[in-house]
Amino acid sequence: MHTAVIIGTGNVATHLFEVFKTNSFLKTIQVVGRTAKGLAPFKNQVTVATDFKTITEADIYFIAVTDKAIAPVSNYLGDRNGIVVHTSGAVSMGVLSASSKGVFYLLQSFSKDQKVVYNRVPICIEASSVSGLDFLKKLGNSISETVYELSSEQRKKLHLAAVFANNFSNHMYAVAAQLCEKNAIPFELLHPLIQETAQKITKLSPKEAQTGPAKRNDILVLQEHLEVLDDKTQQRLYKTISEAIIEFHEEKL
Amino acid sequence: MHTAVIIGTGNVATHLFEVFKTNSFLKTIQVVGRTAKGLAPFKNQVTVATDFKTITEADIYFIAVTDKAIAPVSNYLGDRNGIVVHTSGAVSMGVLSASSKGVFYLLQSFSKDQKVVYNRVPICIEASSVSGLDFLKKLGNSISETVYELSSEQRKKLHLAAVFANNFSNHMYAVAAQLCEKNAIPFELLHPLIQETAQKITKLSPKEAQTGPAKRNDILVLQEHLEVLDDKTQQRLYKTISEAIIEFHEEKL
C-alpha cells in the first residue's frame, strides 16, 4: 500500500479523498489546507494540518489547489523523495519545483456534492521520470478504465477543448432554458433532445451529427430567428455561432 | 382504428410512418410524395402516390414536408373533413388552409437511419378546434409519455430554444473535436464529460450547473485561452460565449 498526502480542500481534493478511501493501491495519510474550516469535513477521517511546513513524508503529494497557488505550494515540497503532482488541466508540469514531479488530471467537471462514477472518468497523466510515469499509470488504472499520457502542451489544449464541450455547451442549455422560461414553456421538454445530442456524438463525429438551419445555410430561418430574439446578447450568440457553423460546413471549392 | 395519410418522404415522414406501424390508435393508409424515388422505401408497405390530387380520404393528414412547402401542399386539402396537421416547429398553424387544422410537432432531432425511443420524444400539439385538440392529444399519448399543448408563438420560441440546446451545443462538441484532432488527443476522452454535462441539467438548472473560467470571470485564464487558439473563428466563439456567460452570471447590483 502506497501513501498519499492531499493538499487542498476543494472539489478535486474532496473527490480524490473519496476515491482513495476504497482504493487498494493508495491510502491518504494526511490532508493539508489553509483553514480549519476547509479541513472540517476531513478531520474525523484522517490527520489534517494547516501548516504547510508539517507535511508528512509520503509516496505521492497531490497539490489540488487553485492554479495560481500550485507553484508556491510546491515550494514546500522541493526536497521530497516522493512524487509531487498537481491536478490542473491548465498548468504546466514545469511549475512544480520537486525533483520527481507529475500531473494527475481527472477530466471531469466536479461539483462537491455530486456522485461520480470514477471508473468512467478519464485520467490524463504526465511525469518527469519513467518510474514516476509508471507509478501514476498504476494509480490511474486502479481508479479509471481510461488513463492517458499527455504532454503539458496537449493537456492545455484538452482543457480548452473541455471548455467548449462542457462550459459552453452548458451555456447553450442556459439560453434555451431562459427562452423557455420567458415564454411559459417547461424546459423539461428539451431534456430528451439534450441527452440525445450528447449521445449521438459517441456514434457519429460532431461534424456528421450537425443539423439545423445554420448547417443547411437556411438564410430565411436564420433571419427569422434573429428577429424573434429580443435580447442583444442572445442575438450576438445566435449570429456568431451560426456563422461559425456555416463556415465549418462550407464545401471547400 | 383511425386512418392517416402522410404527405412527405423525409426524416419526419419516415419516423411517423415507423411509429404508426405498431400504433393501435392510427393506421397509415397512404404516403404521398413528389417523386417515385422518395416513395420507394414505402411502396411495398402501403399505398403510395405522387399526384397530390389523388390523396385518399382519412381522419388525419400529416404534412411532413419542408417549411416552405407546407402552405402550398395544404391547398390540396382545403375541403377535407379530416384534420390537417403539419409537423414543423417553426411554422404557424395559420398557414394551413383546411377548416380543421393543427400541429403535431415531435421535439427530436431526427436522422433517417437512427433508432428512436418514441415514448421519450415530447410531442407538442395545437389545434383549431376542441375536438381536434382532443384527437391529437389521444394520438400523442398513444406514442409518447409527454404531450404538451403549445401555441404557434410558443412553439416558435421552443424551436429556437432547441437550436441552442441541440444545434449549437453540438457545434461546441465539433470545435472541441477539432482542437483534439489538431493536437493528437483522442476526442473520446471528452465523451464522459459531455454526457455528464447533459445529465447534470436534469438535476440542476443550467445556470446552477455552470462551471469554468468565464463563470468565475477568471480574466487570466480567459486571456491565455484566447492566445492558445490560433483559429480566428474559434477565437470569436470563445470571446462571444465567454462574455455572454460573464454577463449571465453577473451579480445584479
Coordinates of C-alpha atoms in Angstrom, one line a residue:
Chain A
M1 CA 0.0 0.0 0.0
H2 CA 1.3 3.4 -1.0
T3 CA 0.8 6.6 1.0
A4 CA -0.5 10.0 -0.2
V5 CA -0.9 13.5 1.1
I6 CA -3.6 15.6 -0.4
I7 CA -3.0 19.4 -0.3
G8 CA -6.2 21.3 -0.8
T9 CA -9.8 21.0 0.4
G10 CA -11.8 22.0 -2.7
N11 CA -13.7 19.8 -5.2
V12 CA -10.8 17.9 -6.7
A13 CA -9.2 17.3 -3.2
T14 CA -12.6 16.1 -1.9
H15 CA -13.1 13.7 -4.8
L16 CA -9.5 12.3 -4.6
F17 CA -10.0 11.7 -0.9
E18 CA -13.3 9.9 -1.6
V19 CA -11.8 7.7 -4.3
F20 CA -8.8 6.7 -2.2
K21 CA -11.0 5.6 0.7
T22 CA -11.8 2.4 -1.2
N23 CA -8.6 2.2 -3.2
S24 CA -6.3 -0.8 -2.7
F25 CA -3.2 0.9 -4.2
L26 CA -3.1 4.1 -2.2
K27 CA -4.1 5.4 1.2
T28 CA -4.4 9.1 2.2
I29 CA -2.4 9.7 5.4
Q30 CA -2.8 13.5 5.6
V31 CA -4.9 16.3 4.2
V32 CA -3.4 19.8 4.4
G33 CA -5.3 23.0 3.9
R34 CA -5.0 26.7 4.8
T35 CA -8.0 26.9 7.1
A36 CA -9.6 24.7 9.8
K37 CA -12.9 25.4 8.1
G38 CA -11.8 23.8 4.8
L39 CA -10.4 20.8 6.7
A40 CA -13.5 20.3 8.8
P41 CA -15.1 17.6 6.6
F42 CA -11.8 15.6 6.7
K43 CA -10.7 15.9 10.3
N44 CA -12.6 12.9 11.7
Q45 CA -11.3 10.7 8.9
V46 CA -7.6 11.4 8.6
T47 CA -4.8 13.5 10.1
V48 CA -5.1 17.1 9.0
A49 CA -2.8 20.1 9.1
T50 CA -3.0 23.9 8.3
D51 CA 0.8 24.4 8.5
F52 CA 2.4 23.6 5.1
K53 CA 5.7 23.0 6.9
T54 CA 4.3 19.9 8.7
I55 CA 3.5 17.9 5.6
T56 CA 4.1 14.2 6.3
E57 CA 6.5 12.1 4.3
A58 CA 4.6 10.1 1.6
D59 CA 4.9 8.3 -1.7
I60 CA 2.9 10.9 -3.5
Y61 CA 1.8 14.5 -2.8
F62 CA -1.3 15.8 -4.6
I63 CA -1.4 19.6 -5.0
A64 CA -5.1 20.1 -5.6
V65 CA -5.3 23.9 -5.1
T66 CA -6.2 26.8 -7.4
D67 CA -4.0 27.2 -10.4
K68 CA -2.2 30.2 -9.1
A69 CA -1.3 28.6 -5.8
I70 CA 0.3 25.4 -7.3
A71 CA 3.8 26.8 -7.7
P72 CA 4.1 28.5 -4.3
V73 CA 2.7 25.3 -2.6
S74 CA 5.1 23.1 -4.4
N75 CA 8.0 25.1 -2.9
Y76 CA 7.2 23.4 0.4
L77 CA 8.0 20.1 -1.2
G78 CA 11.2 20.8 -3.1
D79 CA 13.3 18.3 -1.2
R80 CA 10.9 15.3 -1.0
N81 CA 11.6 11.9 -2.4
G82 CA 8.0 11.1 -3.2
I83 CA 6.5 12.3 -6.5
V84 CA 4.8 15.7 -6.4
V85 CA 1.8 16.1 -8.7
H86 CA -0.7 18.8 -9.4
T87 CA -4.3 18.1 -10.7
S88 CA -4.8 21.0 -13.0
G89 CA -5.7 20.9 -16.7
A90 CA -4.3 24.3 -17.5
V91 CA -0.9 24.4 -15.6
S92 CA 2.4 23.1 -17.0
M93 CA 4.2 20.3 -15.0
G94 CA 7.2 22.6 -15.1
V95 CA 5.9 25.0 -12.4
L96 CA 6.5 22.3 -9.8
S97 CA 9.8 22.6 -8.0
A98 CA 10.2 19.0 -6.8
S99 CA 12.7 16.7 -8.4
S100 CA 10.2 13.9 -9.1
K101 CA 7.1 15.6 -10.5
G102 CA 4.0 14.9 -12.5
V103 CA 0.4 15.7 -13.3
F104 CA -2.7 13.7 -12.4
Y105 CA -5.6 15.4 -14.2
L106 CA -9.1 14.0 -13.8
L107 CA -11.1 15.1 -16.8
Q108 CA -14.4 15.7 -15.1
S109 CA -16.4 18.7 -14.1
F110 CA -16.6 18.1 -10.3
S111 CA -19.2 19.5 -8.0
K112 CA -18.6 18.8 -4.4
D113 CA -21.9 17.0 -3.6
Q114 CA -22.1 15.0 -6.8
K115 CA -21.8 11.3 -7.0
V116 CA -19.2 10.4 -9.7
V117 CA -18.7 7.0 -11.4
Y118 CA -14.9 7.3 -11.1
N119 CA -14.1 4.3 -13.4
R120 CA -15.6 6.3 -16.3
V121 CA -13.5 9.5 -15.6
P122 CA -10.6 9.8 -18.0
I123 CA -7.3 10.5 -16.2
C124 CA -4.5 12.3 -18.0
I125 CA -1.1 11.8 -16.6
E126 CA 2.4 13.2 -17.2
A127 CA 5.6 12.7 -15.2
S128 CA 9.2 13.8 -15.2
S129 CA 10.6 10.3 -14.9
V130 CA 9.9 6.8 -16.3
S131 CA 9.4 5.4 -12.8
G132 CA 7.1 8.3 -11.9
L133 CA 5.0 7.8 -15.1
D134 CA 4.8 4.1 -14.3
F135 CA 3.6 4.9 -10.7
L136 CA 0.9 7.3 -12.0
K137 CA -0.2 4.8 -14.6
K138 CA -0.7 2.1 -12.0
L139 CA -2.5 4.6 -9.7
G140 CA -4.7 5.8 -12.6
N141 CA -5.6 2.2 -13.6
S142 CA -6.6 1.5 -10.0
I143 CA -9.3 4.2 -10.4
S144 CA -10.4 4.5 -14.0
E145 CA -10.7 2.5 -17.2
T146 CA -9.1 5.3 -19.2
V147 CA -5.6 6.5 -18.3
Y148 CA -3.9 8.6 -21.0
E149 CA -0.5 10.2 -21.2
L150 CA -0.5 13.8 -22.4
S151 CA 2.2 16.4 -22.5
S152 CA 1.6 19.7 -20.7
E153 CA 1.0 21.3 -24.1
Q154 CA -1.6 18.7 -25.1
R155 CA -3.3 18.9 -21.7
K156 CA -3.7 22.7 -22.1
K157 CA -5.4 22.1 -25.5
L158 CA -7.6 19.4 -24.0
H159 CA -8.6 21.7 -21.2
L160 CA -9.5 24.3 -23.7
A161 CA -11.5 21.8 -25.7
A162 CA -13.3 20.8 -22.5
V163 CA -14.3 24.5 -22.0
F164 CA -16.2 24.2 -25.4
A165 CA -17.5 20.7 -24.7
N166 CA -18.7 21.4 -21.2
N167 CA -18.9 25.1 -20.1
F168 CA -20.0 26.4 -23.5
S169 CA -22.5 23.7 -24.3
N170 CA -23.9 24.2 -20.8
H171 CA -24.4 27.9 -21.5
M172 CA -26.3 26.9 -24.7
Y173 CA -28.7 24.9 -22.4
A174 CA -28.9 28.0 -20.2
V175 CA -30.0 30.2 -23.0
A176 CA -32.5 27.6 -24.1
A177 CA -33.9 27.5 -20.5
Q178 CA -34.1 31.2 -20.5
L179 CA -36.1 31.3 -23.7
C180 CA -38.4 28.6 -22.3
E181 CA -39.0 30.4 -19.1
K182 CA -39.8 33.7 -20.8
N183 CA -42.4 32.0 -22.9
A184 CA -44.0 29.8 -20.2
I185 CA -42.7 26.6 -21.8
P186 CA -41.3 23.9 -19.5
F187 CA -37.6 23.4 -20.1
E188 CA -38.1 19.7 -19.4
L189 CA -39.4 19.4 -22.9
L190 CA -35.8 19.9 -24.1
H191 CA -34.2 17.3 -21.8
P192 CA -34.6 14.3 -24.2
L193 CA -33.2 16.4 -27.1
I194 CA -30.2 17.4 -25.0
Q195 CA -29.5 13.8 -23.9
E196 CA -29.8 12.6 -27.5
T197 CA -27.5 15.3 -28.8
A198 CA -24.8 14.3 -26.3
Q199 CA -25.3 10.6 -27.0
K200 CA -25.2 11.0 -30.8
I201 CA -21.5 12.1 -30.8
T202 CA -20.4 8.8 -29.4
K203 CA -21.6 7.2 -32.7
L204 CA -21.1 10.0 -35.2
S205 CA -18.5 12.7 -35.3
P206 CA -20.0 16.0 -34.1
K207 CA -19.5 17.3 -37.7
E208 CA -21.6 14.5 -39.1
A209 CA -24.2 14.8 -36.3
Q210 CA -24.8 18.5 -37.0
T211 CA -28.3 19.5 -38.0
G212 CA -30.3 22.8 -38.1
P213 CA -30.8 26.0 -40.1
A214 CA -27.1 27.1 -39.9
K215 CA -25.9 23.7 -41.2
R216 CA -28.4 23.9 -44.1
N217 CA -27.4 27.6 -44.5
D218 CA -31.2 28.4 -44.4
I219 CA -31.0 32.2 -44.6
L220 CA -34.7 32.7 -44.2
V221 CA -35.0 30.8 -40.9
L222 CA -31.7 32.3 -39.6
Q223 CA -33.1 35.8 -40.3
E224 CA -36.5 35.0 -38.7
H225 CA -34.8 33.5 -35.6
L226 CA -32.7 36.7 -35.2
E227 CA -35.9 38.8 -35.4
V228 CA -37.6 36.6 -32.8
L229 CA -34.8 37.1 -30.3
D230 CA -35.3 40.3 -28.3
D231 CA -32.1 40.0 -26.2
K232 CA -29.0 41.6 -27.7
T233 CA -26.6 39.1 -26.1
Q234 CA -28.7 36.1 -27.4
Q235 CA -28.7 37.7 -30.8
R236 CA -24.9 38.0 -30.8
L237 CA -24.6 34.4 -29.7
Y238 CA -27.0 33.2 -32.4
K239 CA -25.2 35.2 -35.1
T240 CA -21.7 34.3 -34.1
I241 CA -22.4 30.6 -33.7
S242 CA -24.5 30.3 -36.8
E243 CA -21.7 31.9 -38.9
A244 CA -19.2 29.5 -37.4
I245 CA -21.4 26.5 -38.3
I246 CA -21.9 27.8 -41.8
E247 CA -18.1 28.3 -42.3
F248 CA -17.4 24.9 -40.7
H249 CA -19.7 23.1 -43.1
E250 CA -18.9 25.0 -46.3
E251 CA -17.9 22.9 -49.2
K252 CA -14.3 23.5 -49.9
L253 CA -14.1 24.8 -53.5
Chain B
M1 CA -58.8 2.4 -35.7
H2 CA -58.3 5.8 -37.3
T3 CA -56.7 6.4 -40.7
A4 CA -53.8 8.7 -41.7
V5 CA -52.3 10.0 -44.9
I6 CA -48.6 11.0 -44.6
I7 CA -47.5 13.7 -47.1
G8 CA -43.7 13.8 -47.4
T9 CA -40.9 11.3 -47.5
G10 CA -38.2 12.9 -45.4
N11 CA -37.0 12.2 -41.9
V12 CA -40.2 13.2 -40.0
A13 CA -42.4 11.4 -42.5
T14 CA -40.3 8.3 -42.2
H15 CA -40.4 8.3 -38.4
L16 CA -44.2 8.9 -38.3
F17 CA -44.7 6.0 -40.7
E18 CA -42.5 3.8 -38.5
V19 CA -44.2 4.7 -35.3
F20 CA -47.7 4.2 -36.7
K21 CA -46.8 0.7 -37.9
T22 CA -47.2 -0.6 -34.4
N23 CA -49.7 2.0 -33.2
S24 CA -53.2 0.8 -32.1
F25 CA -54.9 4.2 -32.5
L26 CA -53.9 5.1 -36.0
K27 CA -53.0 3.3 -39.3
T28 CA -51.3 4.9 -42.3
I29 CA -53.3 4.2 -45.4
Q30 CA -51.3 6.3 -47.9
V31 CA -48.0 8.0 -48.3
V32 CA -47.8 10.9 -50.8
G33 CA -44.6 12.3 -52.2
R34 CA -43.4 14.3 -55.2
T35 CA -41.1 11.6 -56.6
A36 CA -41.1 7.8 -57.1
K37 CA -37.6 7.8 -55.6
G38 CA -38.7 9.3 -52.4
L39 CA -41.6 6.9 -52.2
A40 CA -39.5 3.8 -52.9
P41 CA -39.0 2.8 -49.2
F42 CA -42.7 2.9 -48.6
K43 CA -44.2 1.4 -51.7
N44 CA -44.1 -2.2 -50.6
Q45 CA -45.7 -1.4 -47.3
V46 CA -48.5 1.0 -48.1
T47 CA -50.4 2.6 -51.0
V48 CA -48.3 5.5 -52.4
A49 CA -49.0 8.4 -54.8
T50 CA -47.1 11.2 -56.5
D51 CA -50.2 13.1 -57.5
F52 CA -51.4 15.4 -54.7
K53 CA -54.8 15.4 -56.3
T54 CA -55.3 11.7 -55.5
I55 CA -54.9 12.0 -51.7
T56 CA -57.2 9.4 -50.1
E57 CA -59.9 10.4 -47.5
A58 CA -58.6 9.9 -44.0
D59 CA -59.2 11.1 -40.4
I60 CA -55.9 12.9 -40.3
Y61 CA -53.4 14.3 -42.9
F62 CA -49.8 14.8 -41.9
I63 CA -48.0 17.4 -43.9
A64 CA -44.4 16.5 -43.2
V65 CA -42.6 18.5 -45.9
T66 CA -40.1 21.4 -45.8
D67 CA -41.4 24.5 -44.1
K68 CA -41.9 26.5 -47.4
A69 CA -44.0 23.7 -49.0
I70 CA -46.5 23.4 -46.1
A71 CA -48.9 26.1 -47.2
P72 CA -49.0 25.1 -50.9
V73 CA -49.5 21.4 -50.1
S74 CA -52.3 22.3 -47.7
N75 CA -54.2 23.9 -50.6
Y76 CA -54.8 20.4 -51.9
L77 CA -56.7 19.6 -48.7
G78 CA -58.8 22.7 -48.2
D79 CA -62.1 20.8 -48.4
R80 CA -61.4 17.7 -46.3
N81 CA -63.3 16.7 -43.2
G82 CA -60.3 15.1 -41.5
I83 CA -57.9 17.2 -39.5
V84 CA -54.9 18.6 -41.5
V85 CA -51.7 19.0 -39.4
H86 CA -48.2 20.0 -40.2
T87 CA -45.2 18.7 -38.2
S88 CA -42.9 21.8 -38.1
G89 CA -41.6 23.6 -35.1
A90 CA -41.1 26.9 -36.9
V91 CA -44.4 27.4 -38.9
S92 CA -47.7 28.8 -37.6
M93 CA -50.8 26.7 -37.7
G94 CA -52.4 29.6 -39.6
V95 CA -50.7 28.8 -42.8
L96 CA -52.9 25.7 -43.2
S97 CA -55.9 26.3 -45.4
A98 CA -58.1 23.4 -44.0
S99 CA -61.1 24.1 -41.8
S100 CA -60.0 21.6 -39.2
K101 CA -56.2 22.1 -38.7
G102 CA -53.5 21.5 -36.2
V103 CA -49.8 20.9 -35.5
F104 CA -48.1 17.7 -34.4
Y105 CA -44.5 18.6 -33.6
L106 CA -42.1 15.9 -32.4
L107 CA -39.3 17.6 -30.5
Q108 CA -36.4 15.5 -31.6
S109 CA -33.6 15.8 -34.0
F110 CA -34.3 13.0 -36.4
S111 CA -31.8 11.3 -38.6
K112 CA -33.3 8.8 -41.1
D113 CA -31.4 5.7 -40.0
Q114 CA -31.5 6.3 -36.3
K115 CA -33.4 4.2 -33.8
V116 CA -35.6 6.5 -31.6
V117 CA -37.3 5.6 -28.3
Y118 CA -40.5 7.3 -29.3
N119 CA -42.2 7.2 -25.9
R120 CA -39.5 9.7 -24.7
V121 CA -40.0 12.2 -27.5
P122 CA -42.0 15.1 -26.4
I123 CA -44.9 15.9 -28.7
C124 CA -46.2 19.5 -28.9
I125 CA -49.7 19.9 -30.2
E126 CA -52.0 22.7 -31.3
A127 CA -55.4 22.6 -33.0
S128 CA -58.1 24.9 -34.3
S129 CA -60.9 23.1 -32.5
V130 CA -61.6 21.4 -29.2
S131 CA -62.3 18.1 -30.9
G132 CA -59.2 18.4 -33.0
L133 CA -57.1 19.0 -29.9
D134 CA -58.7 16.1 -28.2
F135 CA -57.9 13.8 -31.2
L136 CA -54.2 15.0 -31.3
K137 CA -53.9 14.5 -27.5
K138 CA -55.1 10.9 -27.8
L139 CA -52.8 10.3 -30.7
G140 CA -49.9 11.9 -28.9
N141 CA -50.5 9.8 -25.8
S142 CA -50.5 6.6 -27.9
I143 CA -46.9 7.4 -28.9
S144 CA -45.2 9.4 -26.1
E145 CA -45.3 10.0 -22.4
T146 CA -45.1 13.7 -22.9
V147 CA -47.7 15.5 -24.9
Y148 CA -47.9 19.3 -24.4
E149 CA -50.2 21.9 -25.9
L150 CA -48.3 25.0 -27.2
S151 CA -49.5 28.0 -29.2
S152 CA -47.8 28.7 -32.6
E153 CA -46.0 31.6 -30.9
Q154 CA -44.7 29.3 -28.1
R155 CA -43.7 26.6 -30.5
K156 CA -41.6 29.0 -32.5
K157 CA -39.8 30.0 -29.3
L158 CA -39.3 26.4 -28.3
H159 CA -37.9 25.7 -31.8
L160 CA -35.4 28.5 -31.3
A161 CA -34.5 27.2 -27.8
A162 CA -33.9 23.8 -29.4
V163 CA -31.4 25.4 -31.9
F164 CA -29.4 26.5 -28.9
A165 CA -29.9 23.2 -26.9
N166 CA -29.2 20.9 -29.8
N167 CA -27.5 22.5 -32.9
F168 CA -25.3 25.0 -31.0
S169 CA -24.3 22.6 -28.2
N170 CA -23.4 20.1 -31.0
H171 CA -21.2 22.7 -32.6
M172 CA -19.4 23.2 -29.3
Y173 CA -18.6 19.5 -29.4
A174 CA -17.4 20.0 -33.0
V175 CA -14.9 22.7 -32.0
A176 CA -13.7 20.5 -29.1
A177 CA -13.2 17.6 -31.5
Q178 CA -11.3 19.9 -33.9
L179 CA -9.0 21.1 -31.1
C180 CA -8.4 17.4 -30.1
E181 CA -7.7 16.3 -33.6
K182 CA -5.2 19.2 -34.2
N183 CA -3.3 18.1 -31.1
A184 CA -3.3 14.4 -31.5
I185 CA -5.7 13.9 -28.5
P186 CA -8.4 11.3 -28.8
F187 CA -11.8 13.1 -28.7
E188 CA -13.2 10.1 -26.8
L189 CA -11.5 11.5 -23.7
L190 CA -14.2 14.1 -23.7
H191 CA -17.2 11.8 -24.2
P192 CA -17.8 11.2 -20.4
L193 CA -17.7 14.9 -19.7
I194 CA -20.1 15.6 -22.5
Q195 CA -22.6 13.0 -21.2
E196 CA -22.2 14.3 -17.6
T197 CA -22.9 17.9 -18.7
A198 CA -26.0 16.8 -20.5
Q199 CA -27.2 14.7 -17.5
K200 CA -26.5 17.4 -14.9
I201 CA -29.2 19.8 -16.2
T202 CA -31.9 17.2 -15.4
K203 CA -31.0 17.8 -11.7
L204 CA -29.7 21.4 -11.6
S205 CA -30.8 24.3 -13.7
P206 CA -28.2 25.1 -16.4
K207 CA -27.4 28.3 -14.6
E208 CA -26.6 26.4 -11.4
A209 CA -24.7 23.8 -13.3
Q210 CA -22.3 26.3 -15.0
T211 CA -18.6 26.0 -14.2
G212 CA -15.4 27.2 -15.9
P213 CA -13.2 30.3 -16.2
A214 CA -16.0 32.5 -17.7
K215 CA -18.4 31.7 -14.8
R216 CA -15.6 32.6 -12.4
N217 CA -14.7 35.7 -14.5
D218 CA -11.1 34.4 -14.4
I219 CA -9.5 37.0 -16.7
L220 CA -6.1 35.4 -16.7
V221 CA -7.3 32.0 -17.9
L222 CA -9.7 33.6 -20.5
Q223 CA -6.8 35.7 -21.9
E224 CA -4.5 32.7 -22.0
H225 CA -7.1 30.5 -23.8
L226 CA -7.6 33.2 -26.4
E227 CA -3.9 33.2 -27.0
V228 CA -3.7 29.5 -27.3
L229 CA -6.5 29.4 -30.0
D230 CA -4.9 30.0 -33.4
D231 CA -8.2 30.0 -35.4
K232 CA -10.0 33.3 -35.9
T233 CA -13.5 31.8 -35.8
Q234 CA -12.7 29.8 -32.7
Q235 CA -11.4 32.9 -31.0
R236 CA -14.5 34.8 -31.9
L237 CA -16.7 32.0 -30.5
Y238 CA -14.6 31.8 -27.3
K239 CA -14.9 35.5 -26.8
T240 CA -18.6 35.9 -27.6
I241 CA -19.7 33.0 -25.5
S242 CA -17.4 33.8 -22.5
E243 CA -18.7 37.4 -22.5
A244 CA -22.3 36.1 -22.5
I245 CA -21.6 33.7 -19.6
I246 CA -19.9 36.6 -17.6
E247 CA -22.9 38.8 -18.2
F248 CA -25.4 36.0 -17.4
H249 CA -23.8 35.3 -14.1
E250 CA -23.0 38.9 -13.1
E251 CA -24.4 39.8 -9.7
K252 CA -27.2 42.3 -10.1
L253 CA -26.2 45.5 -8.3

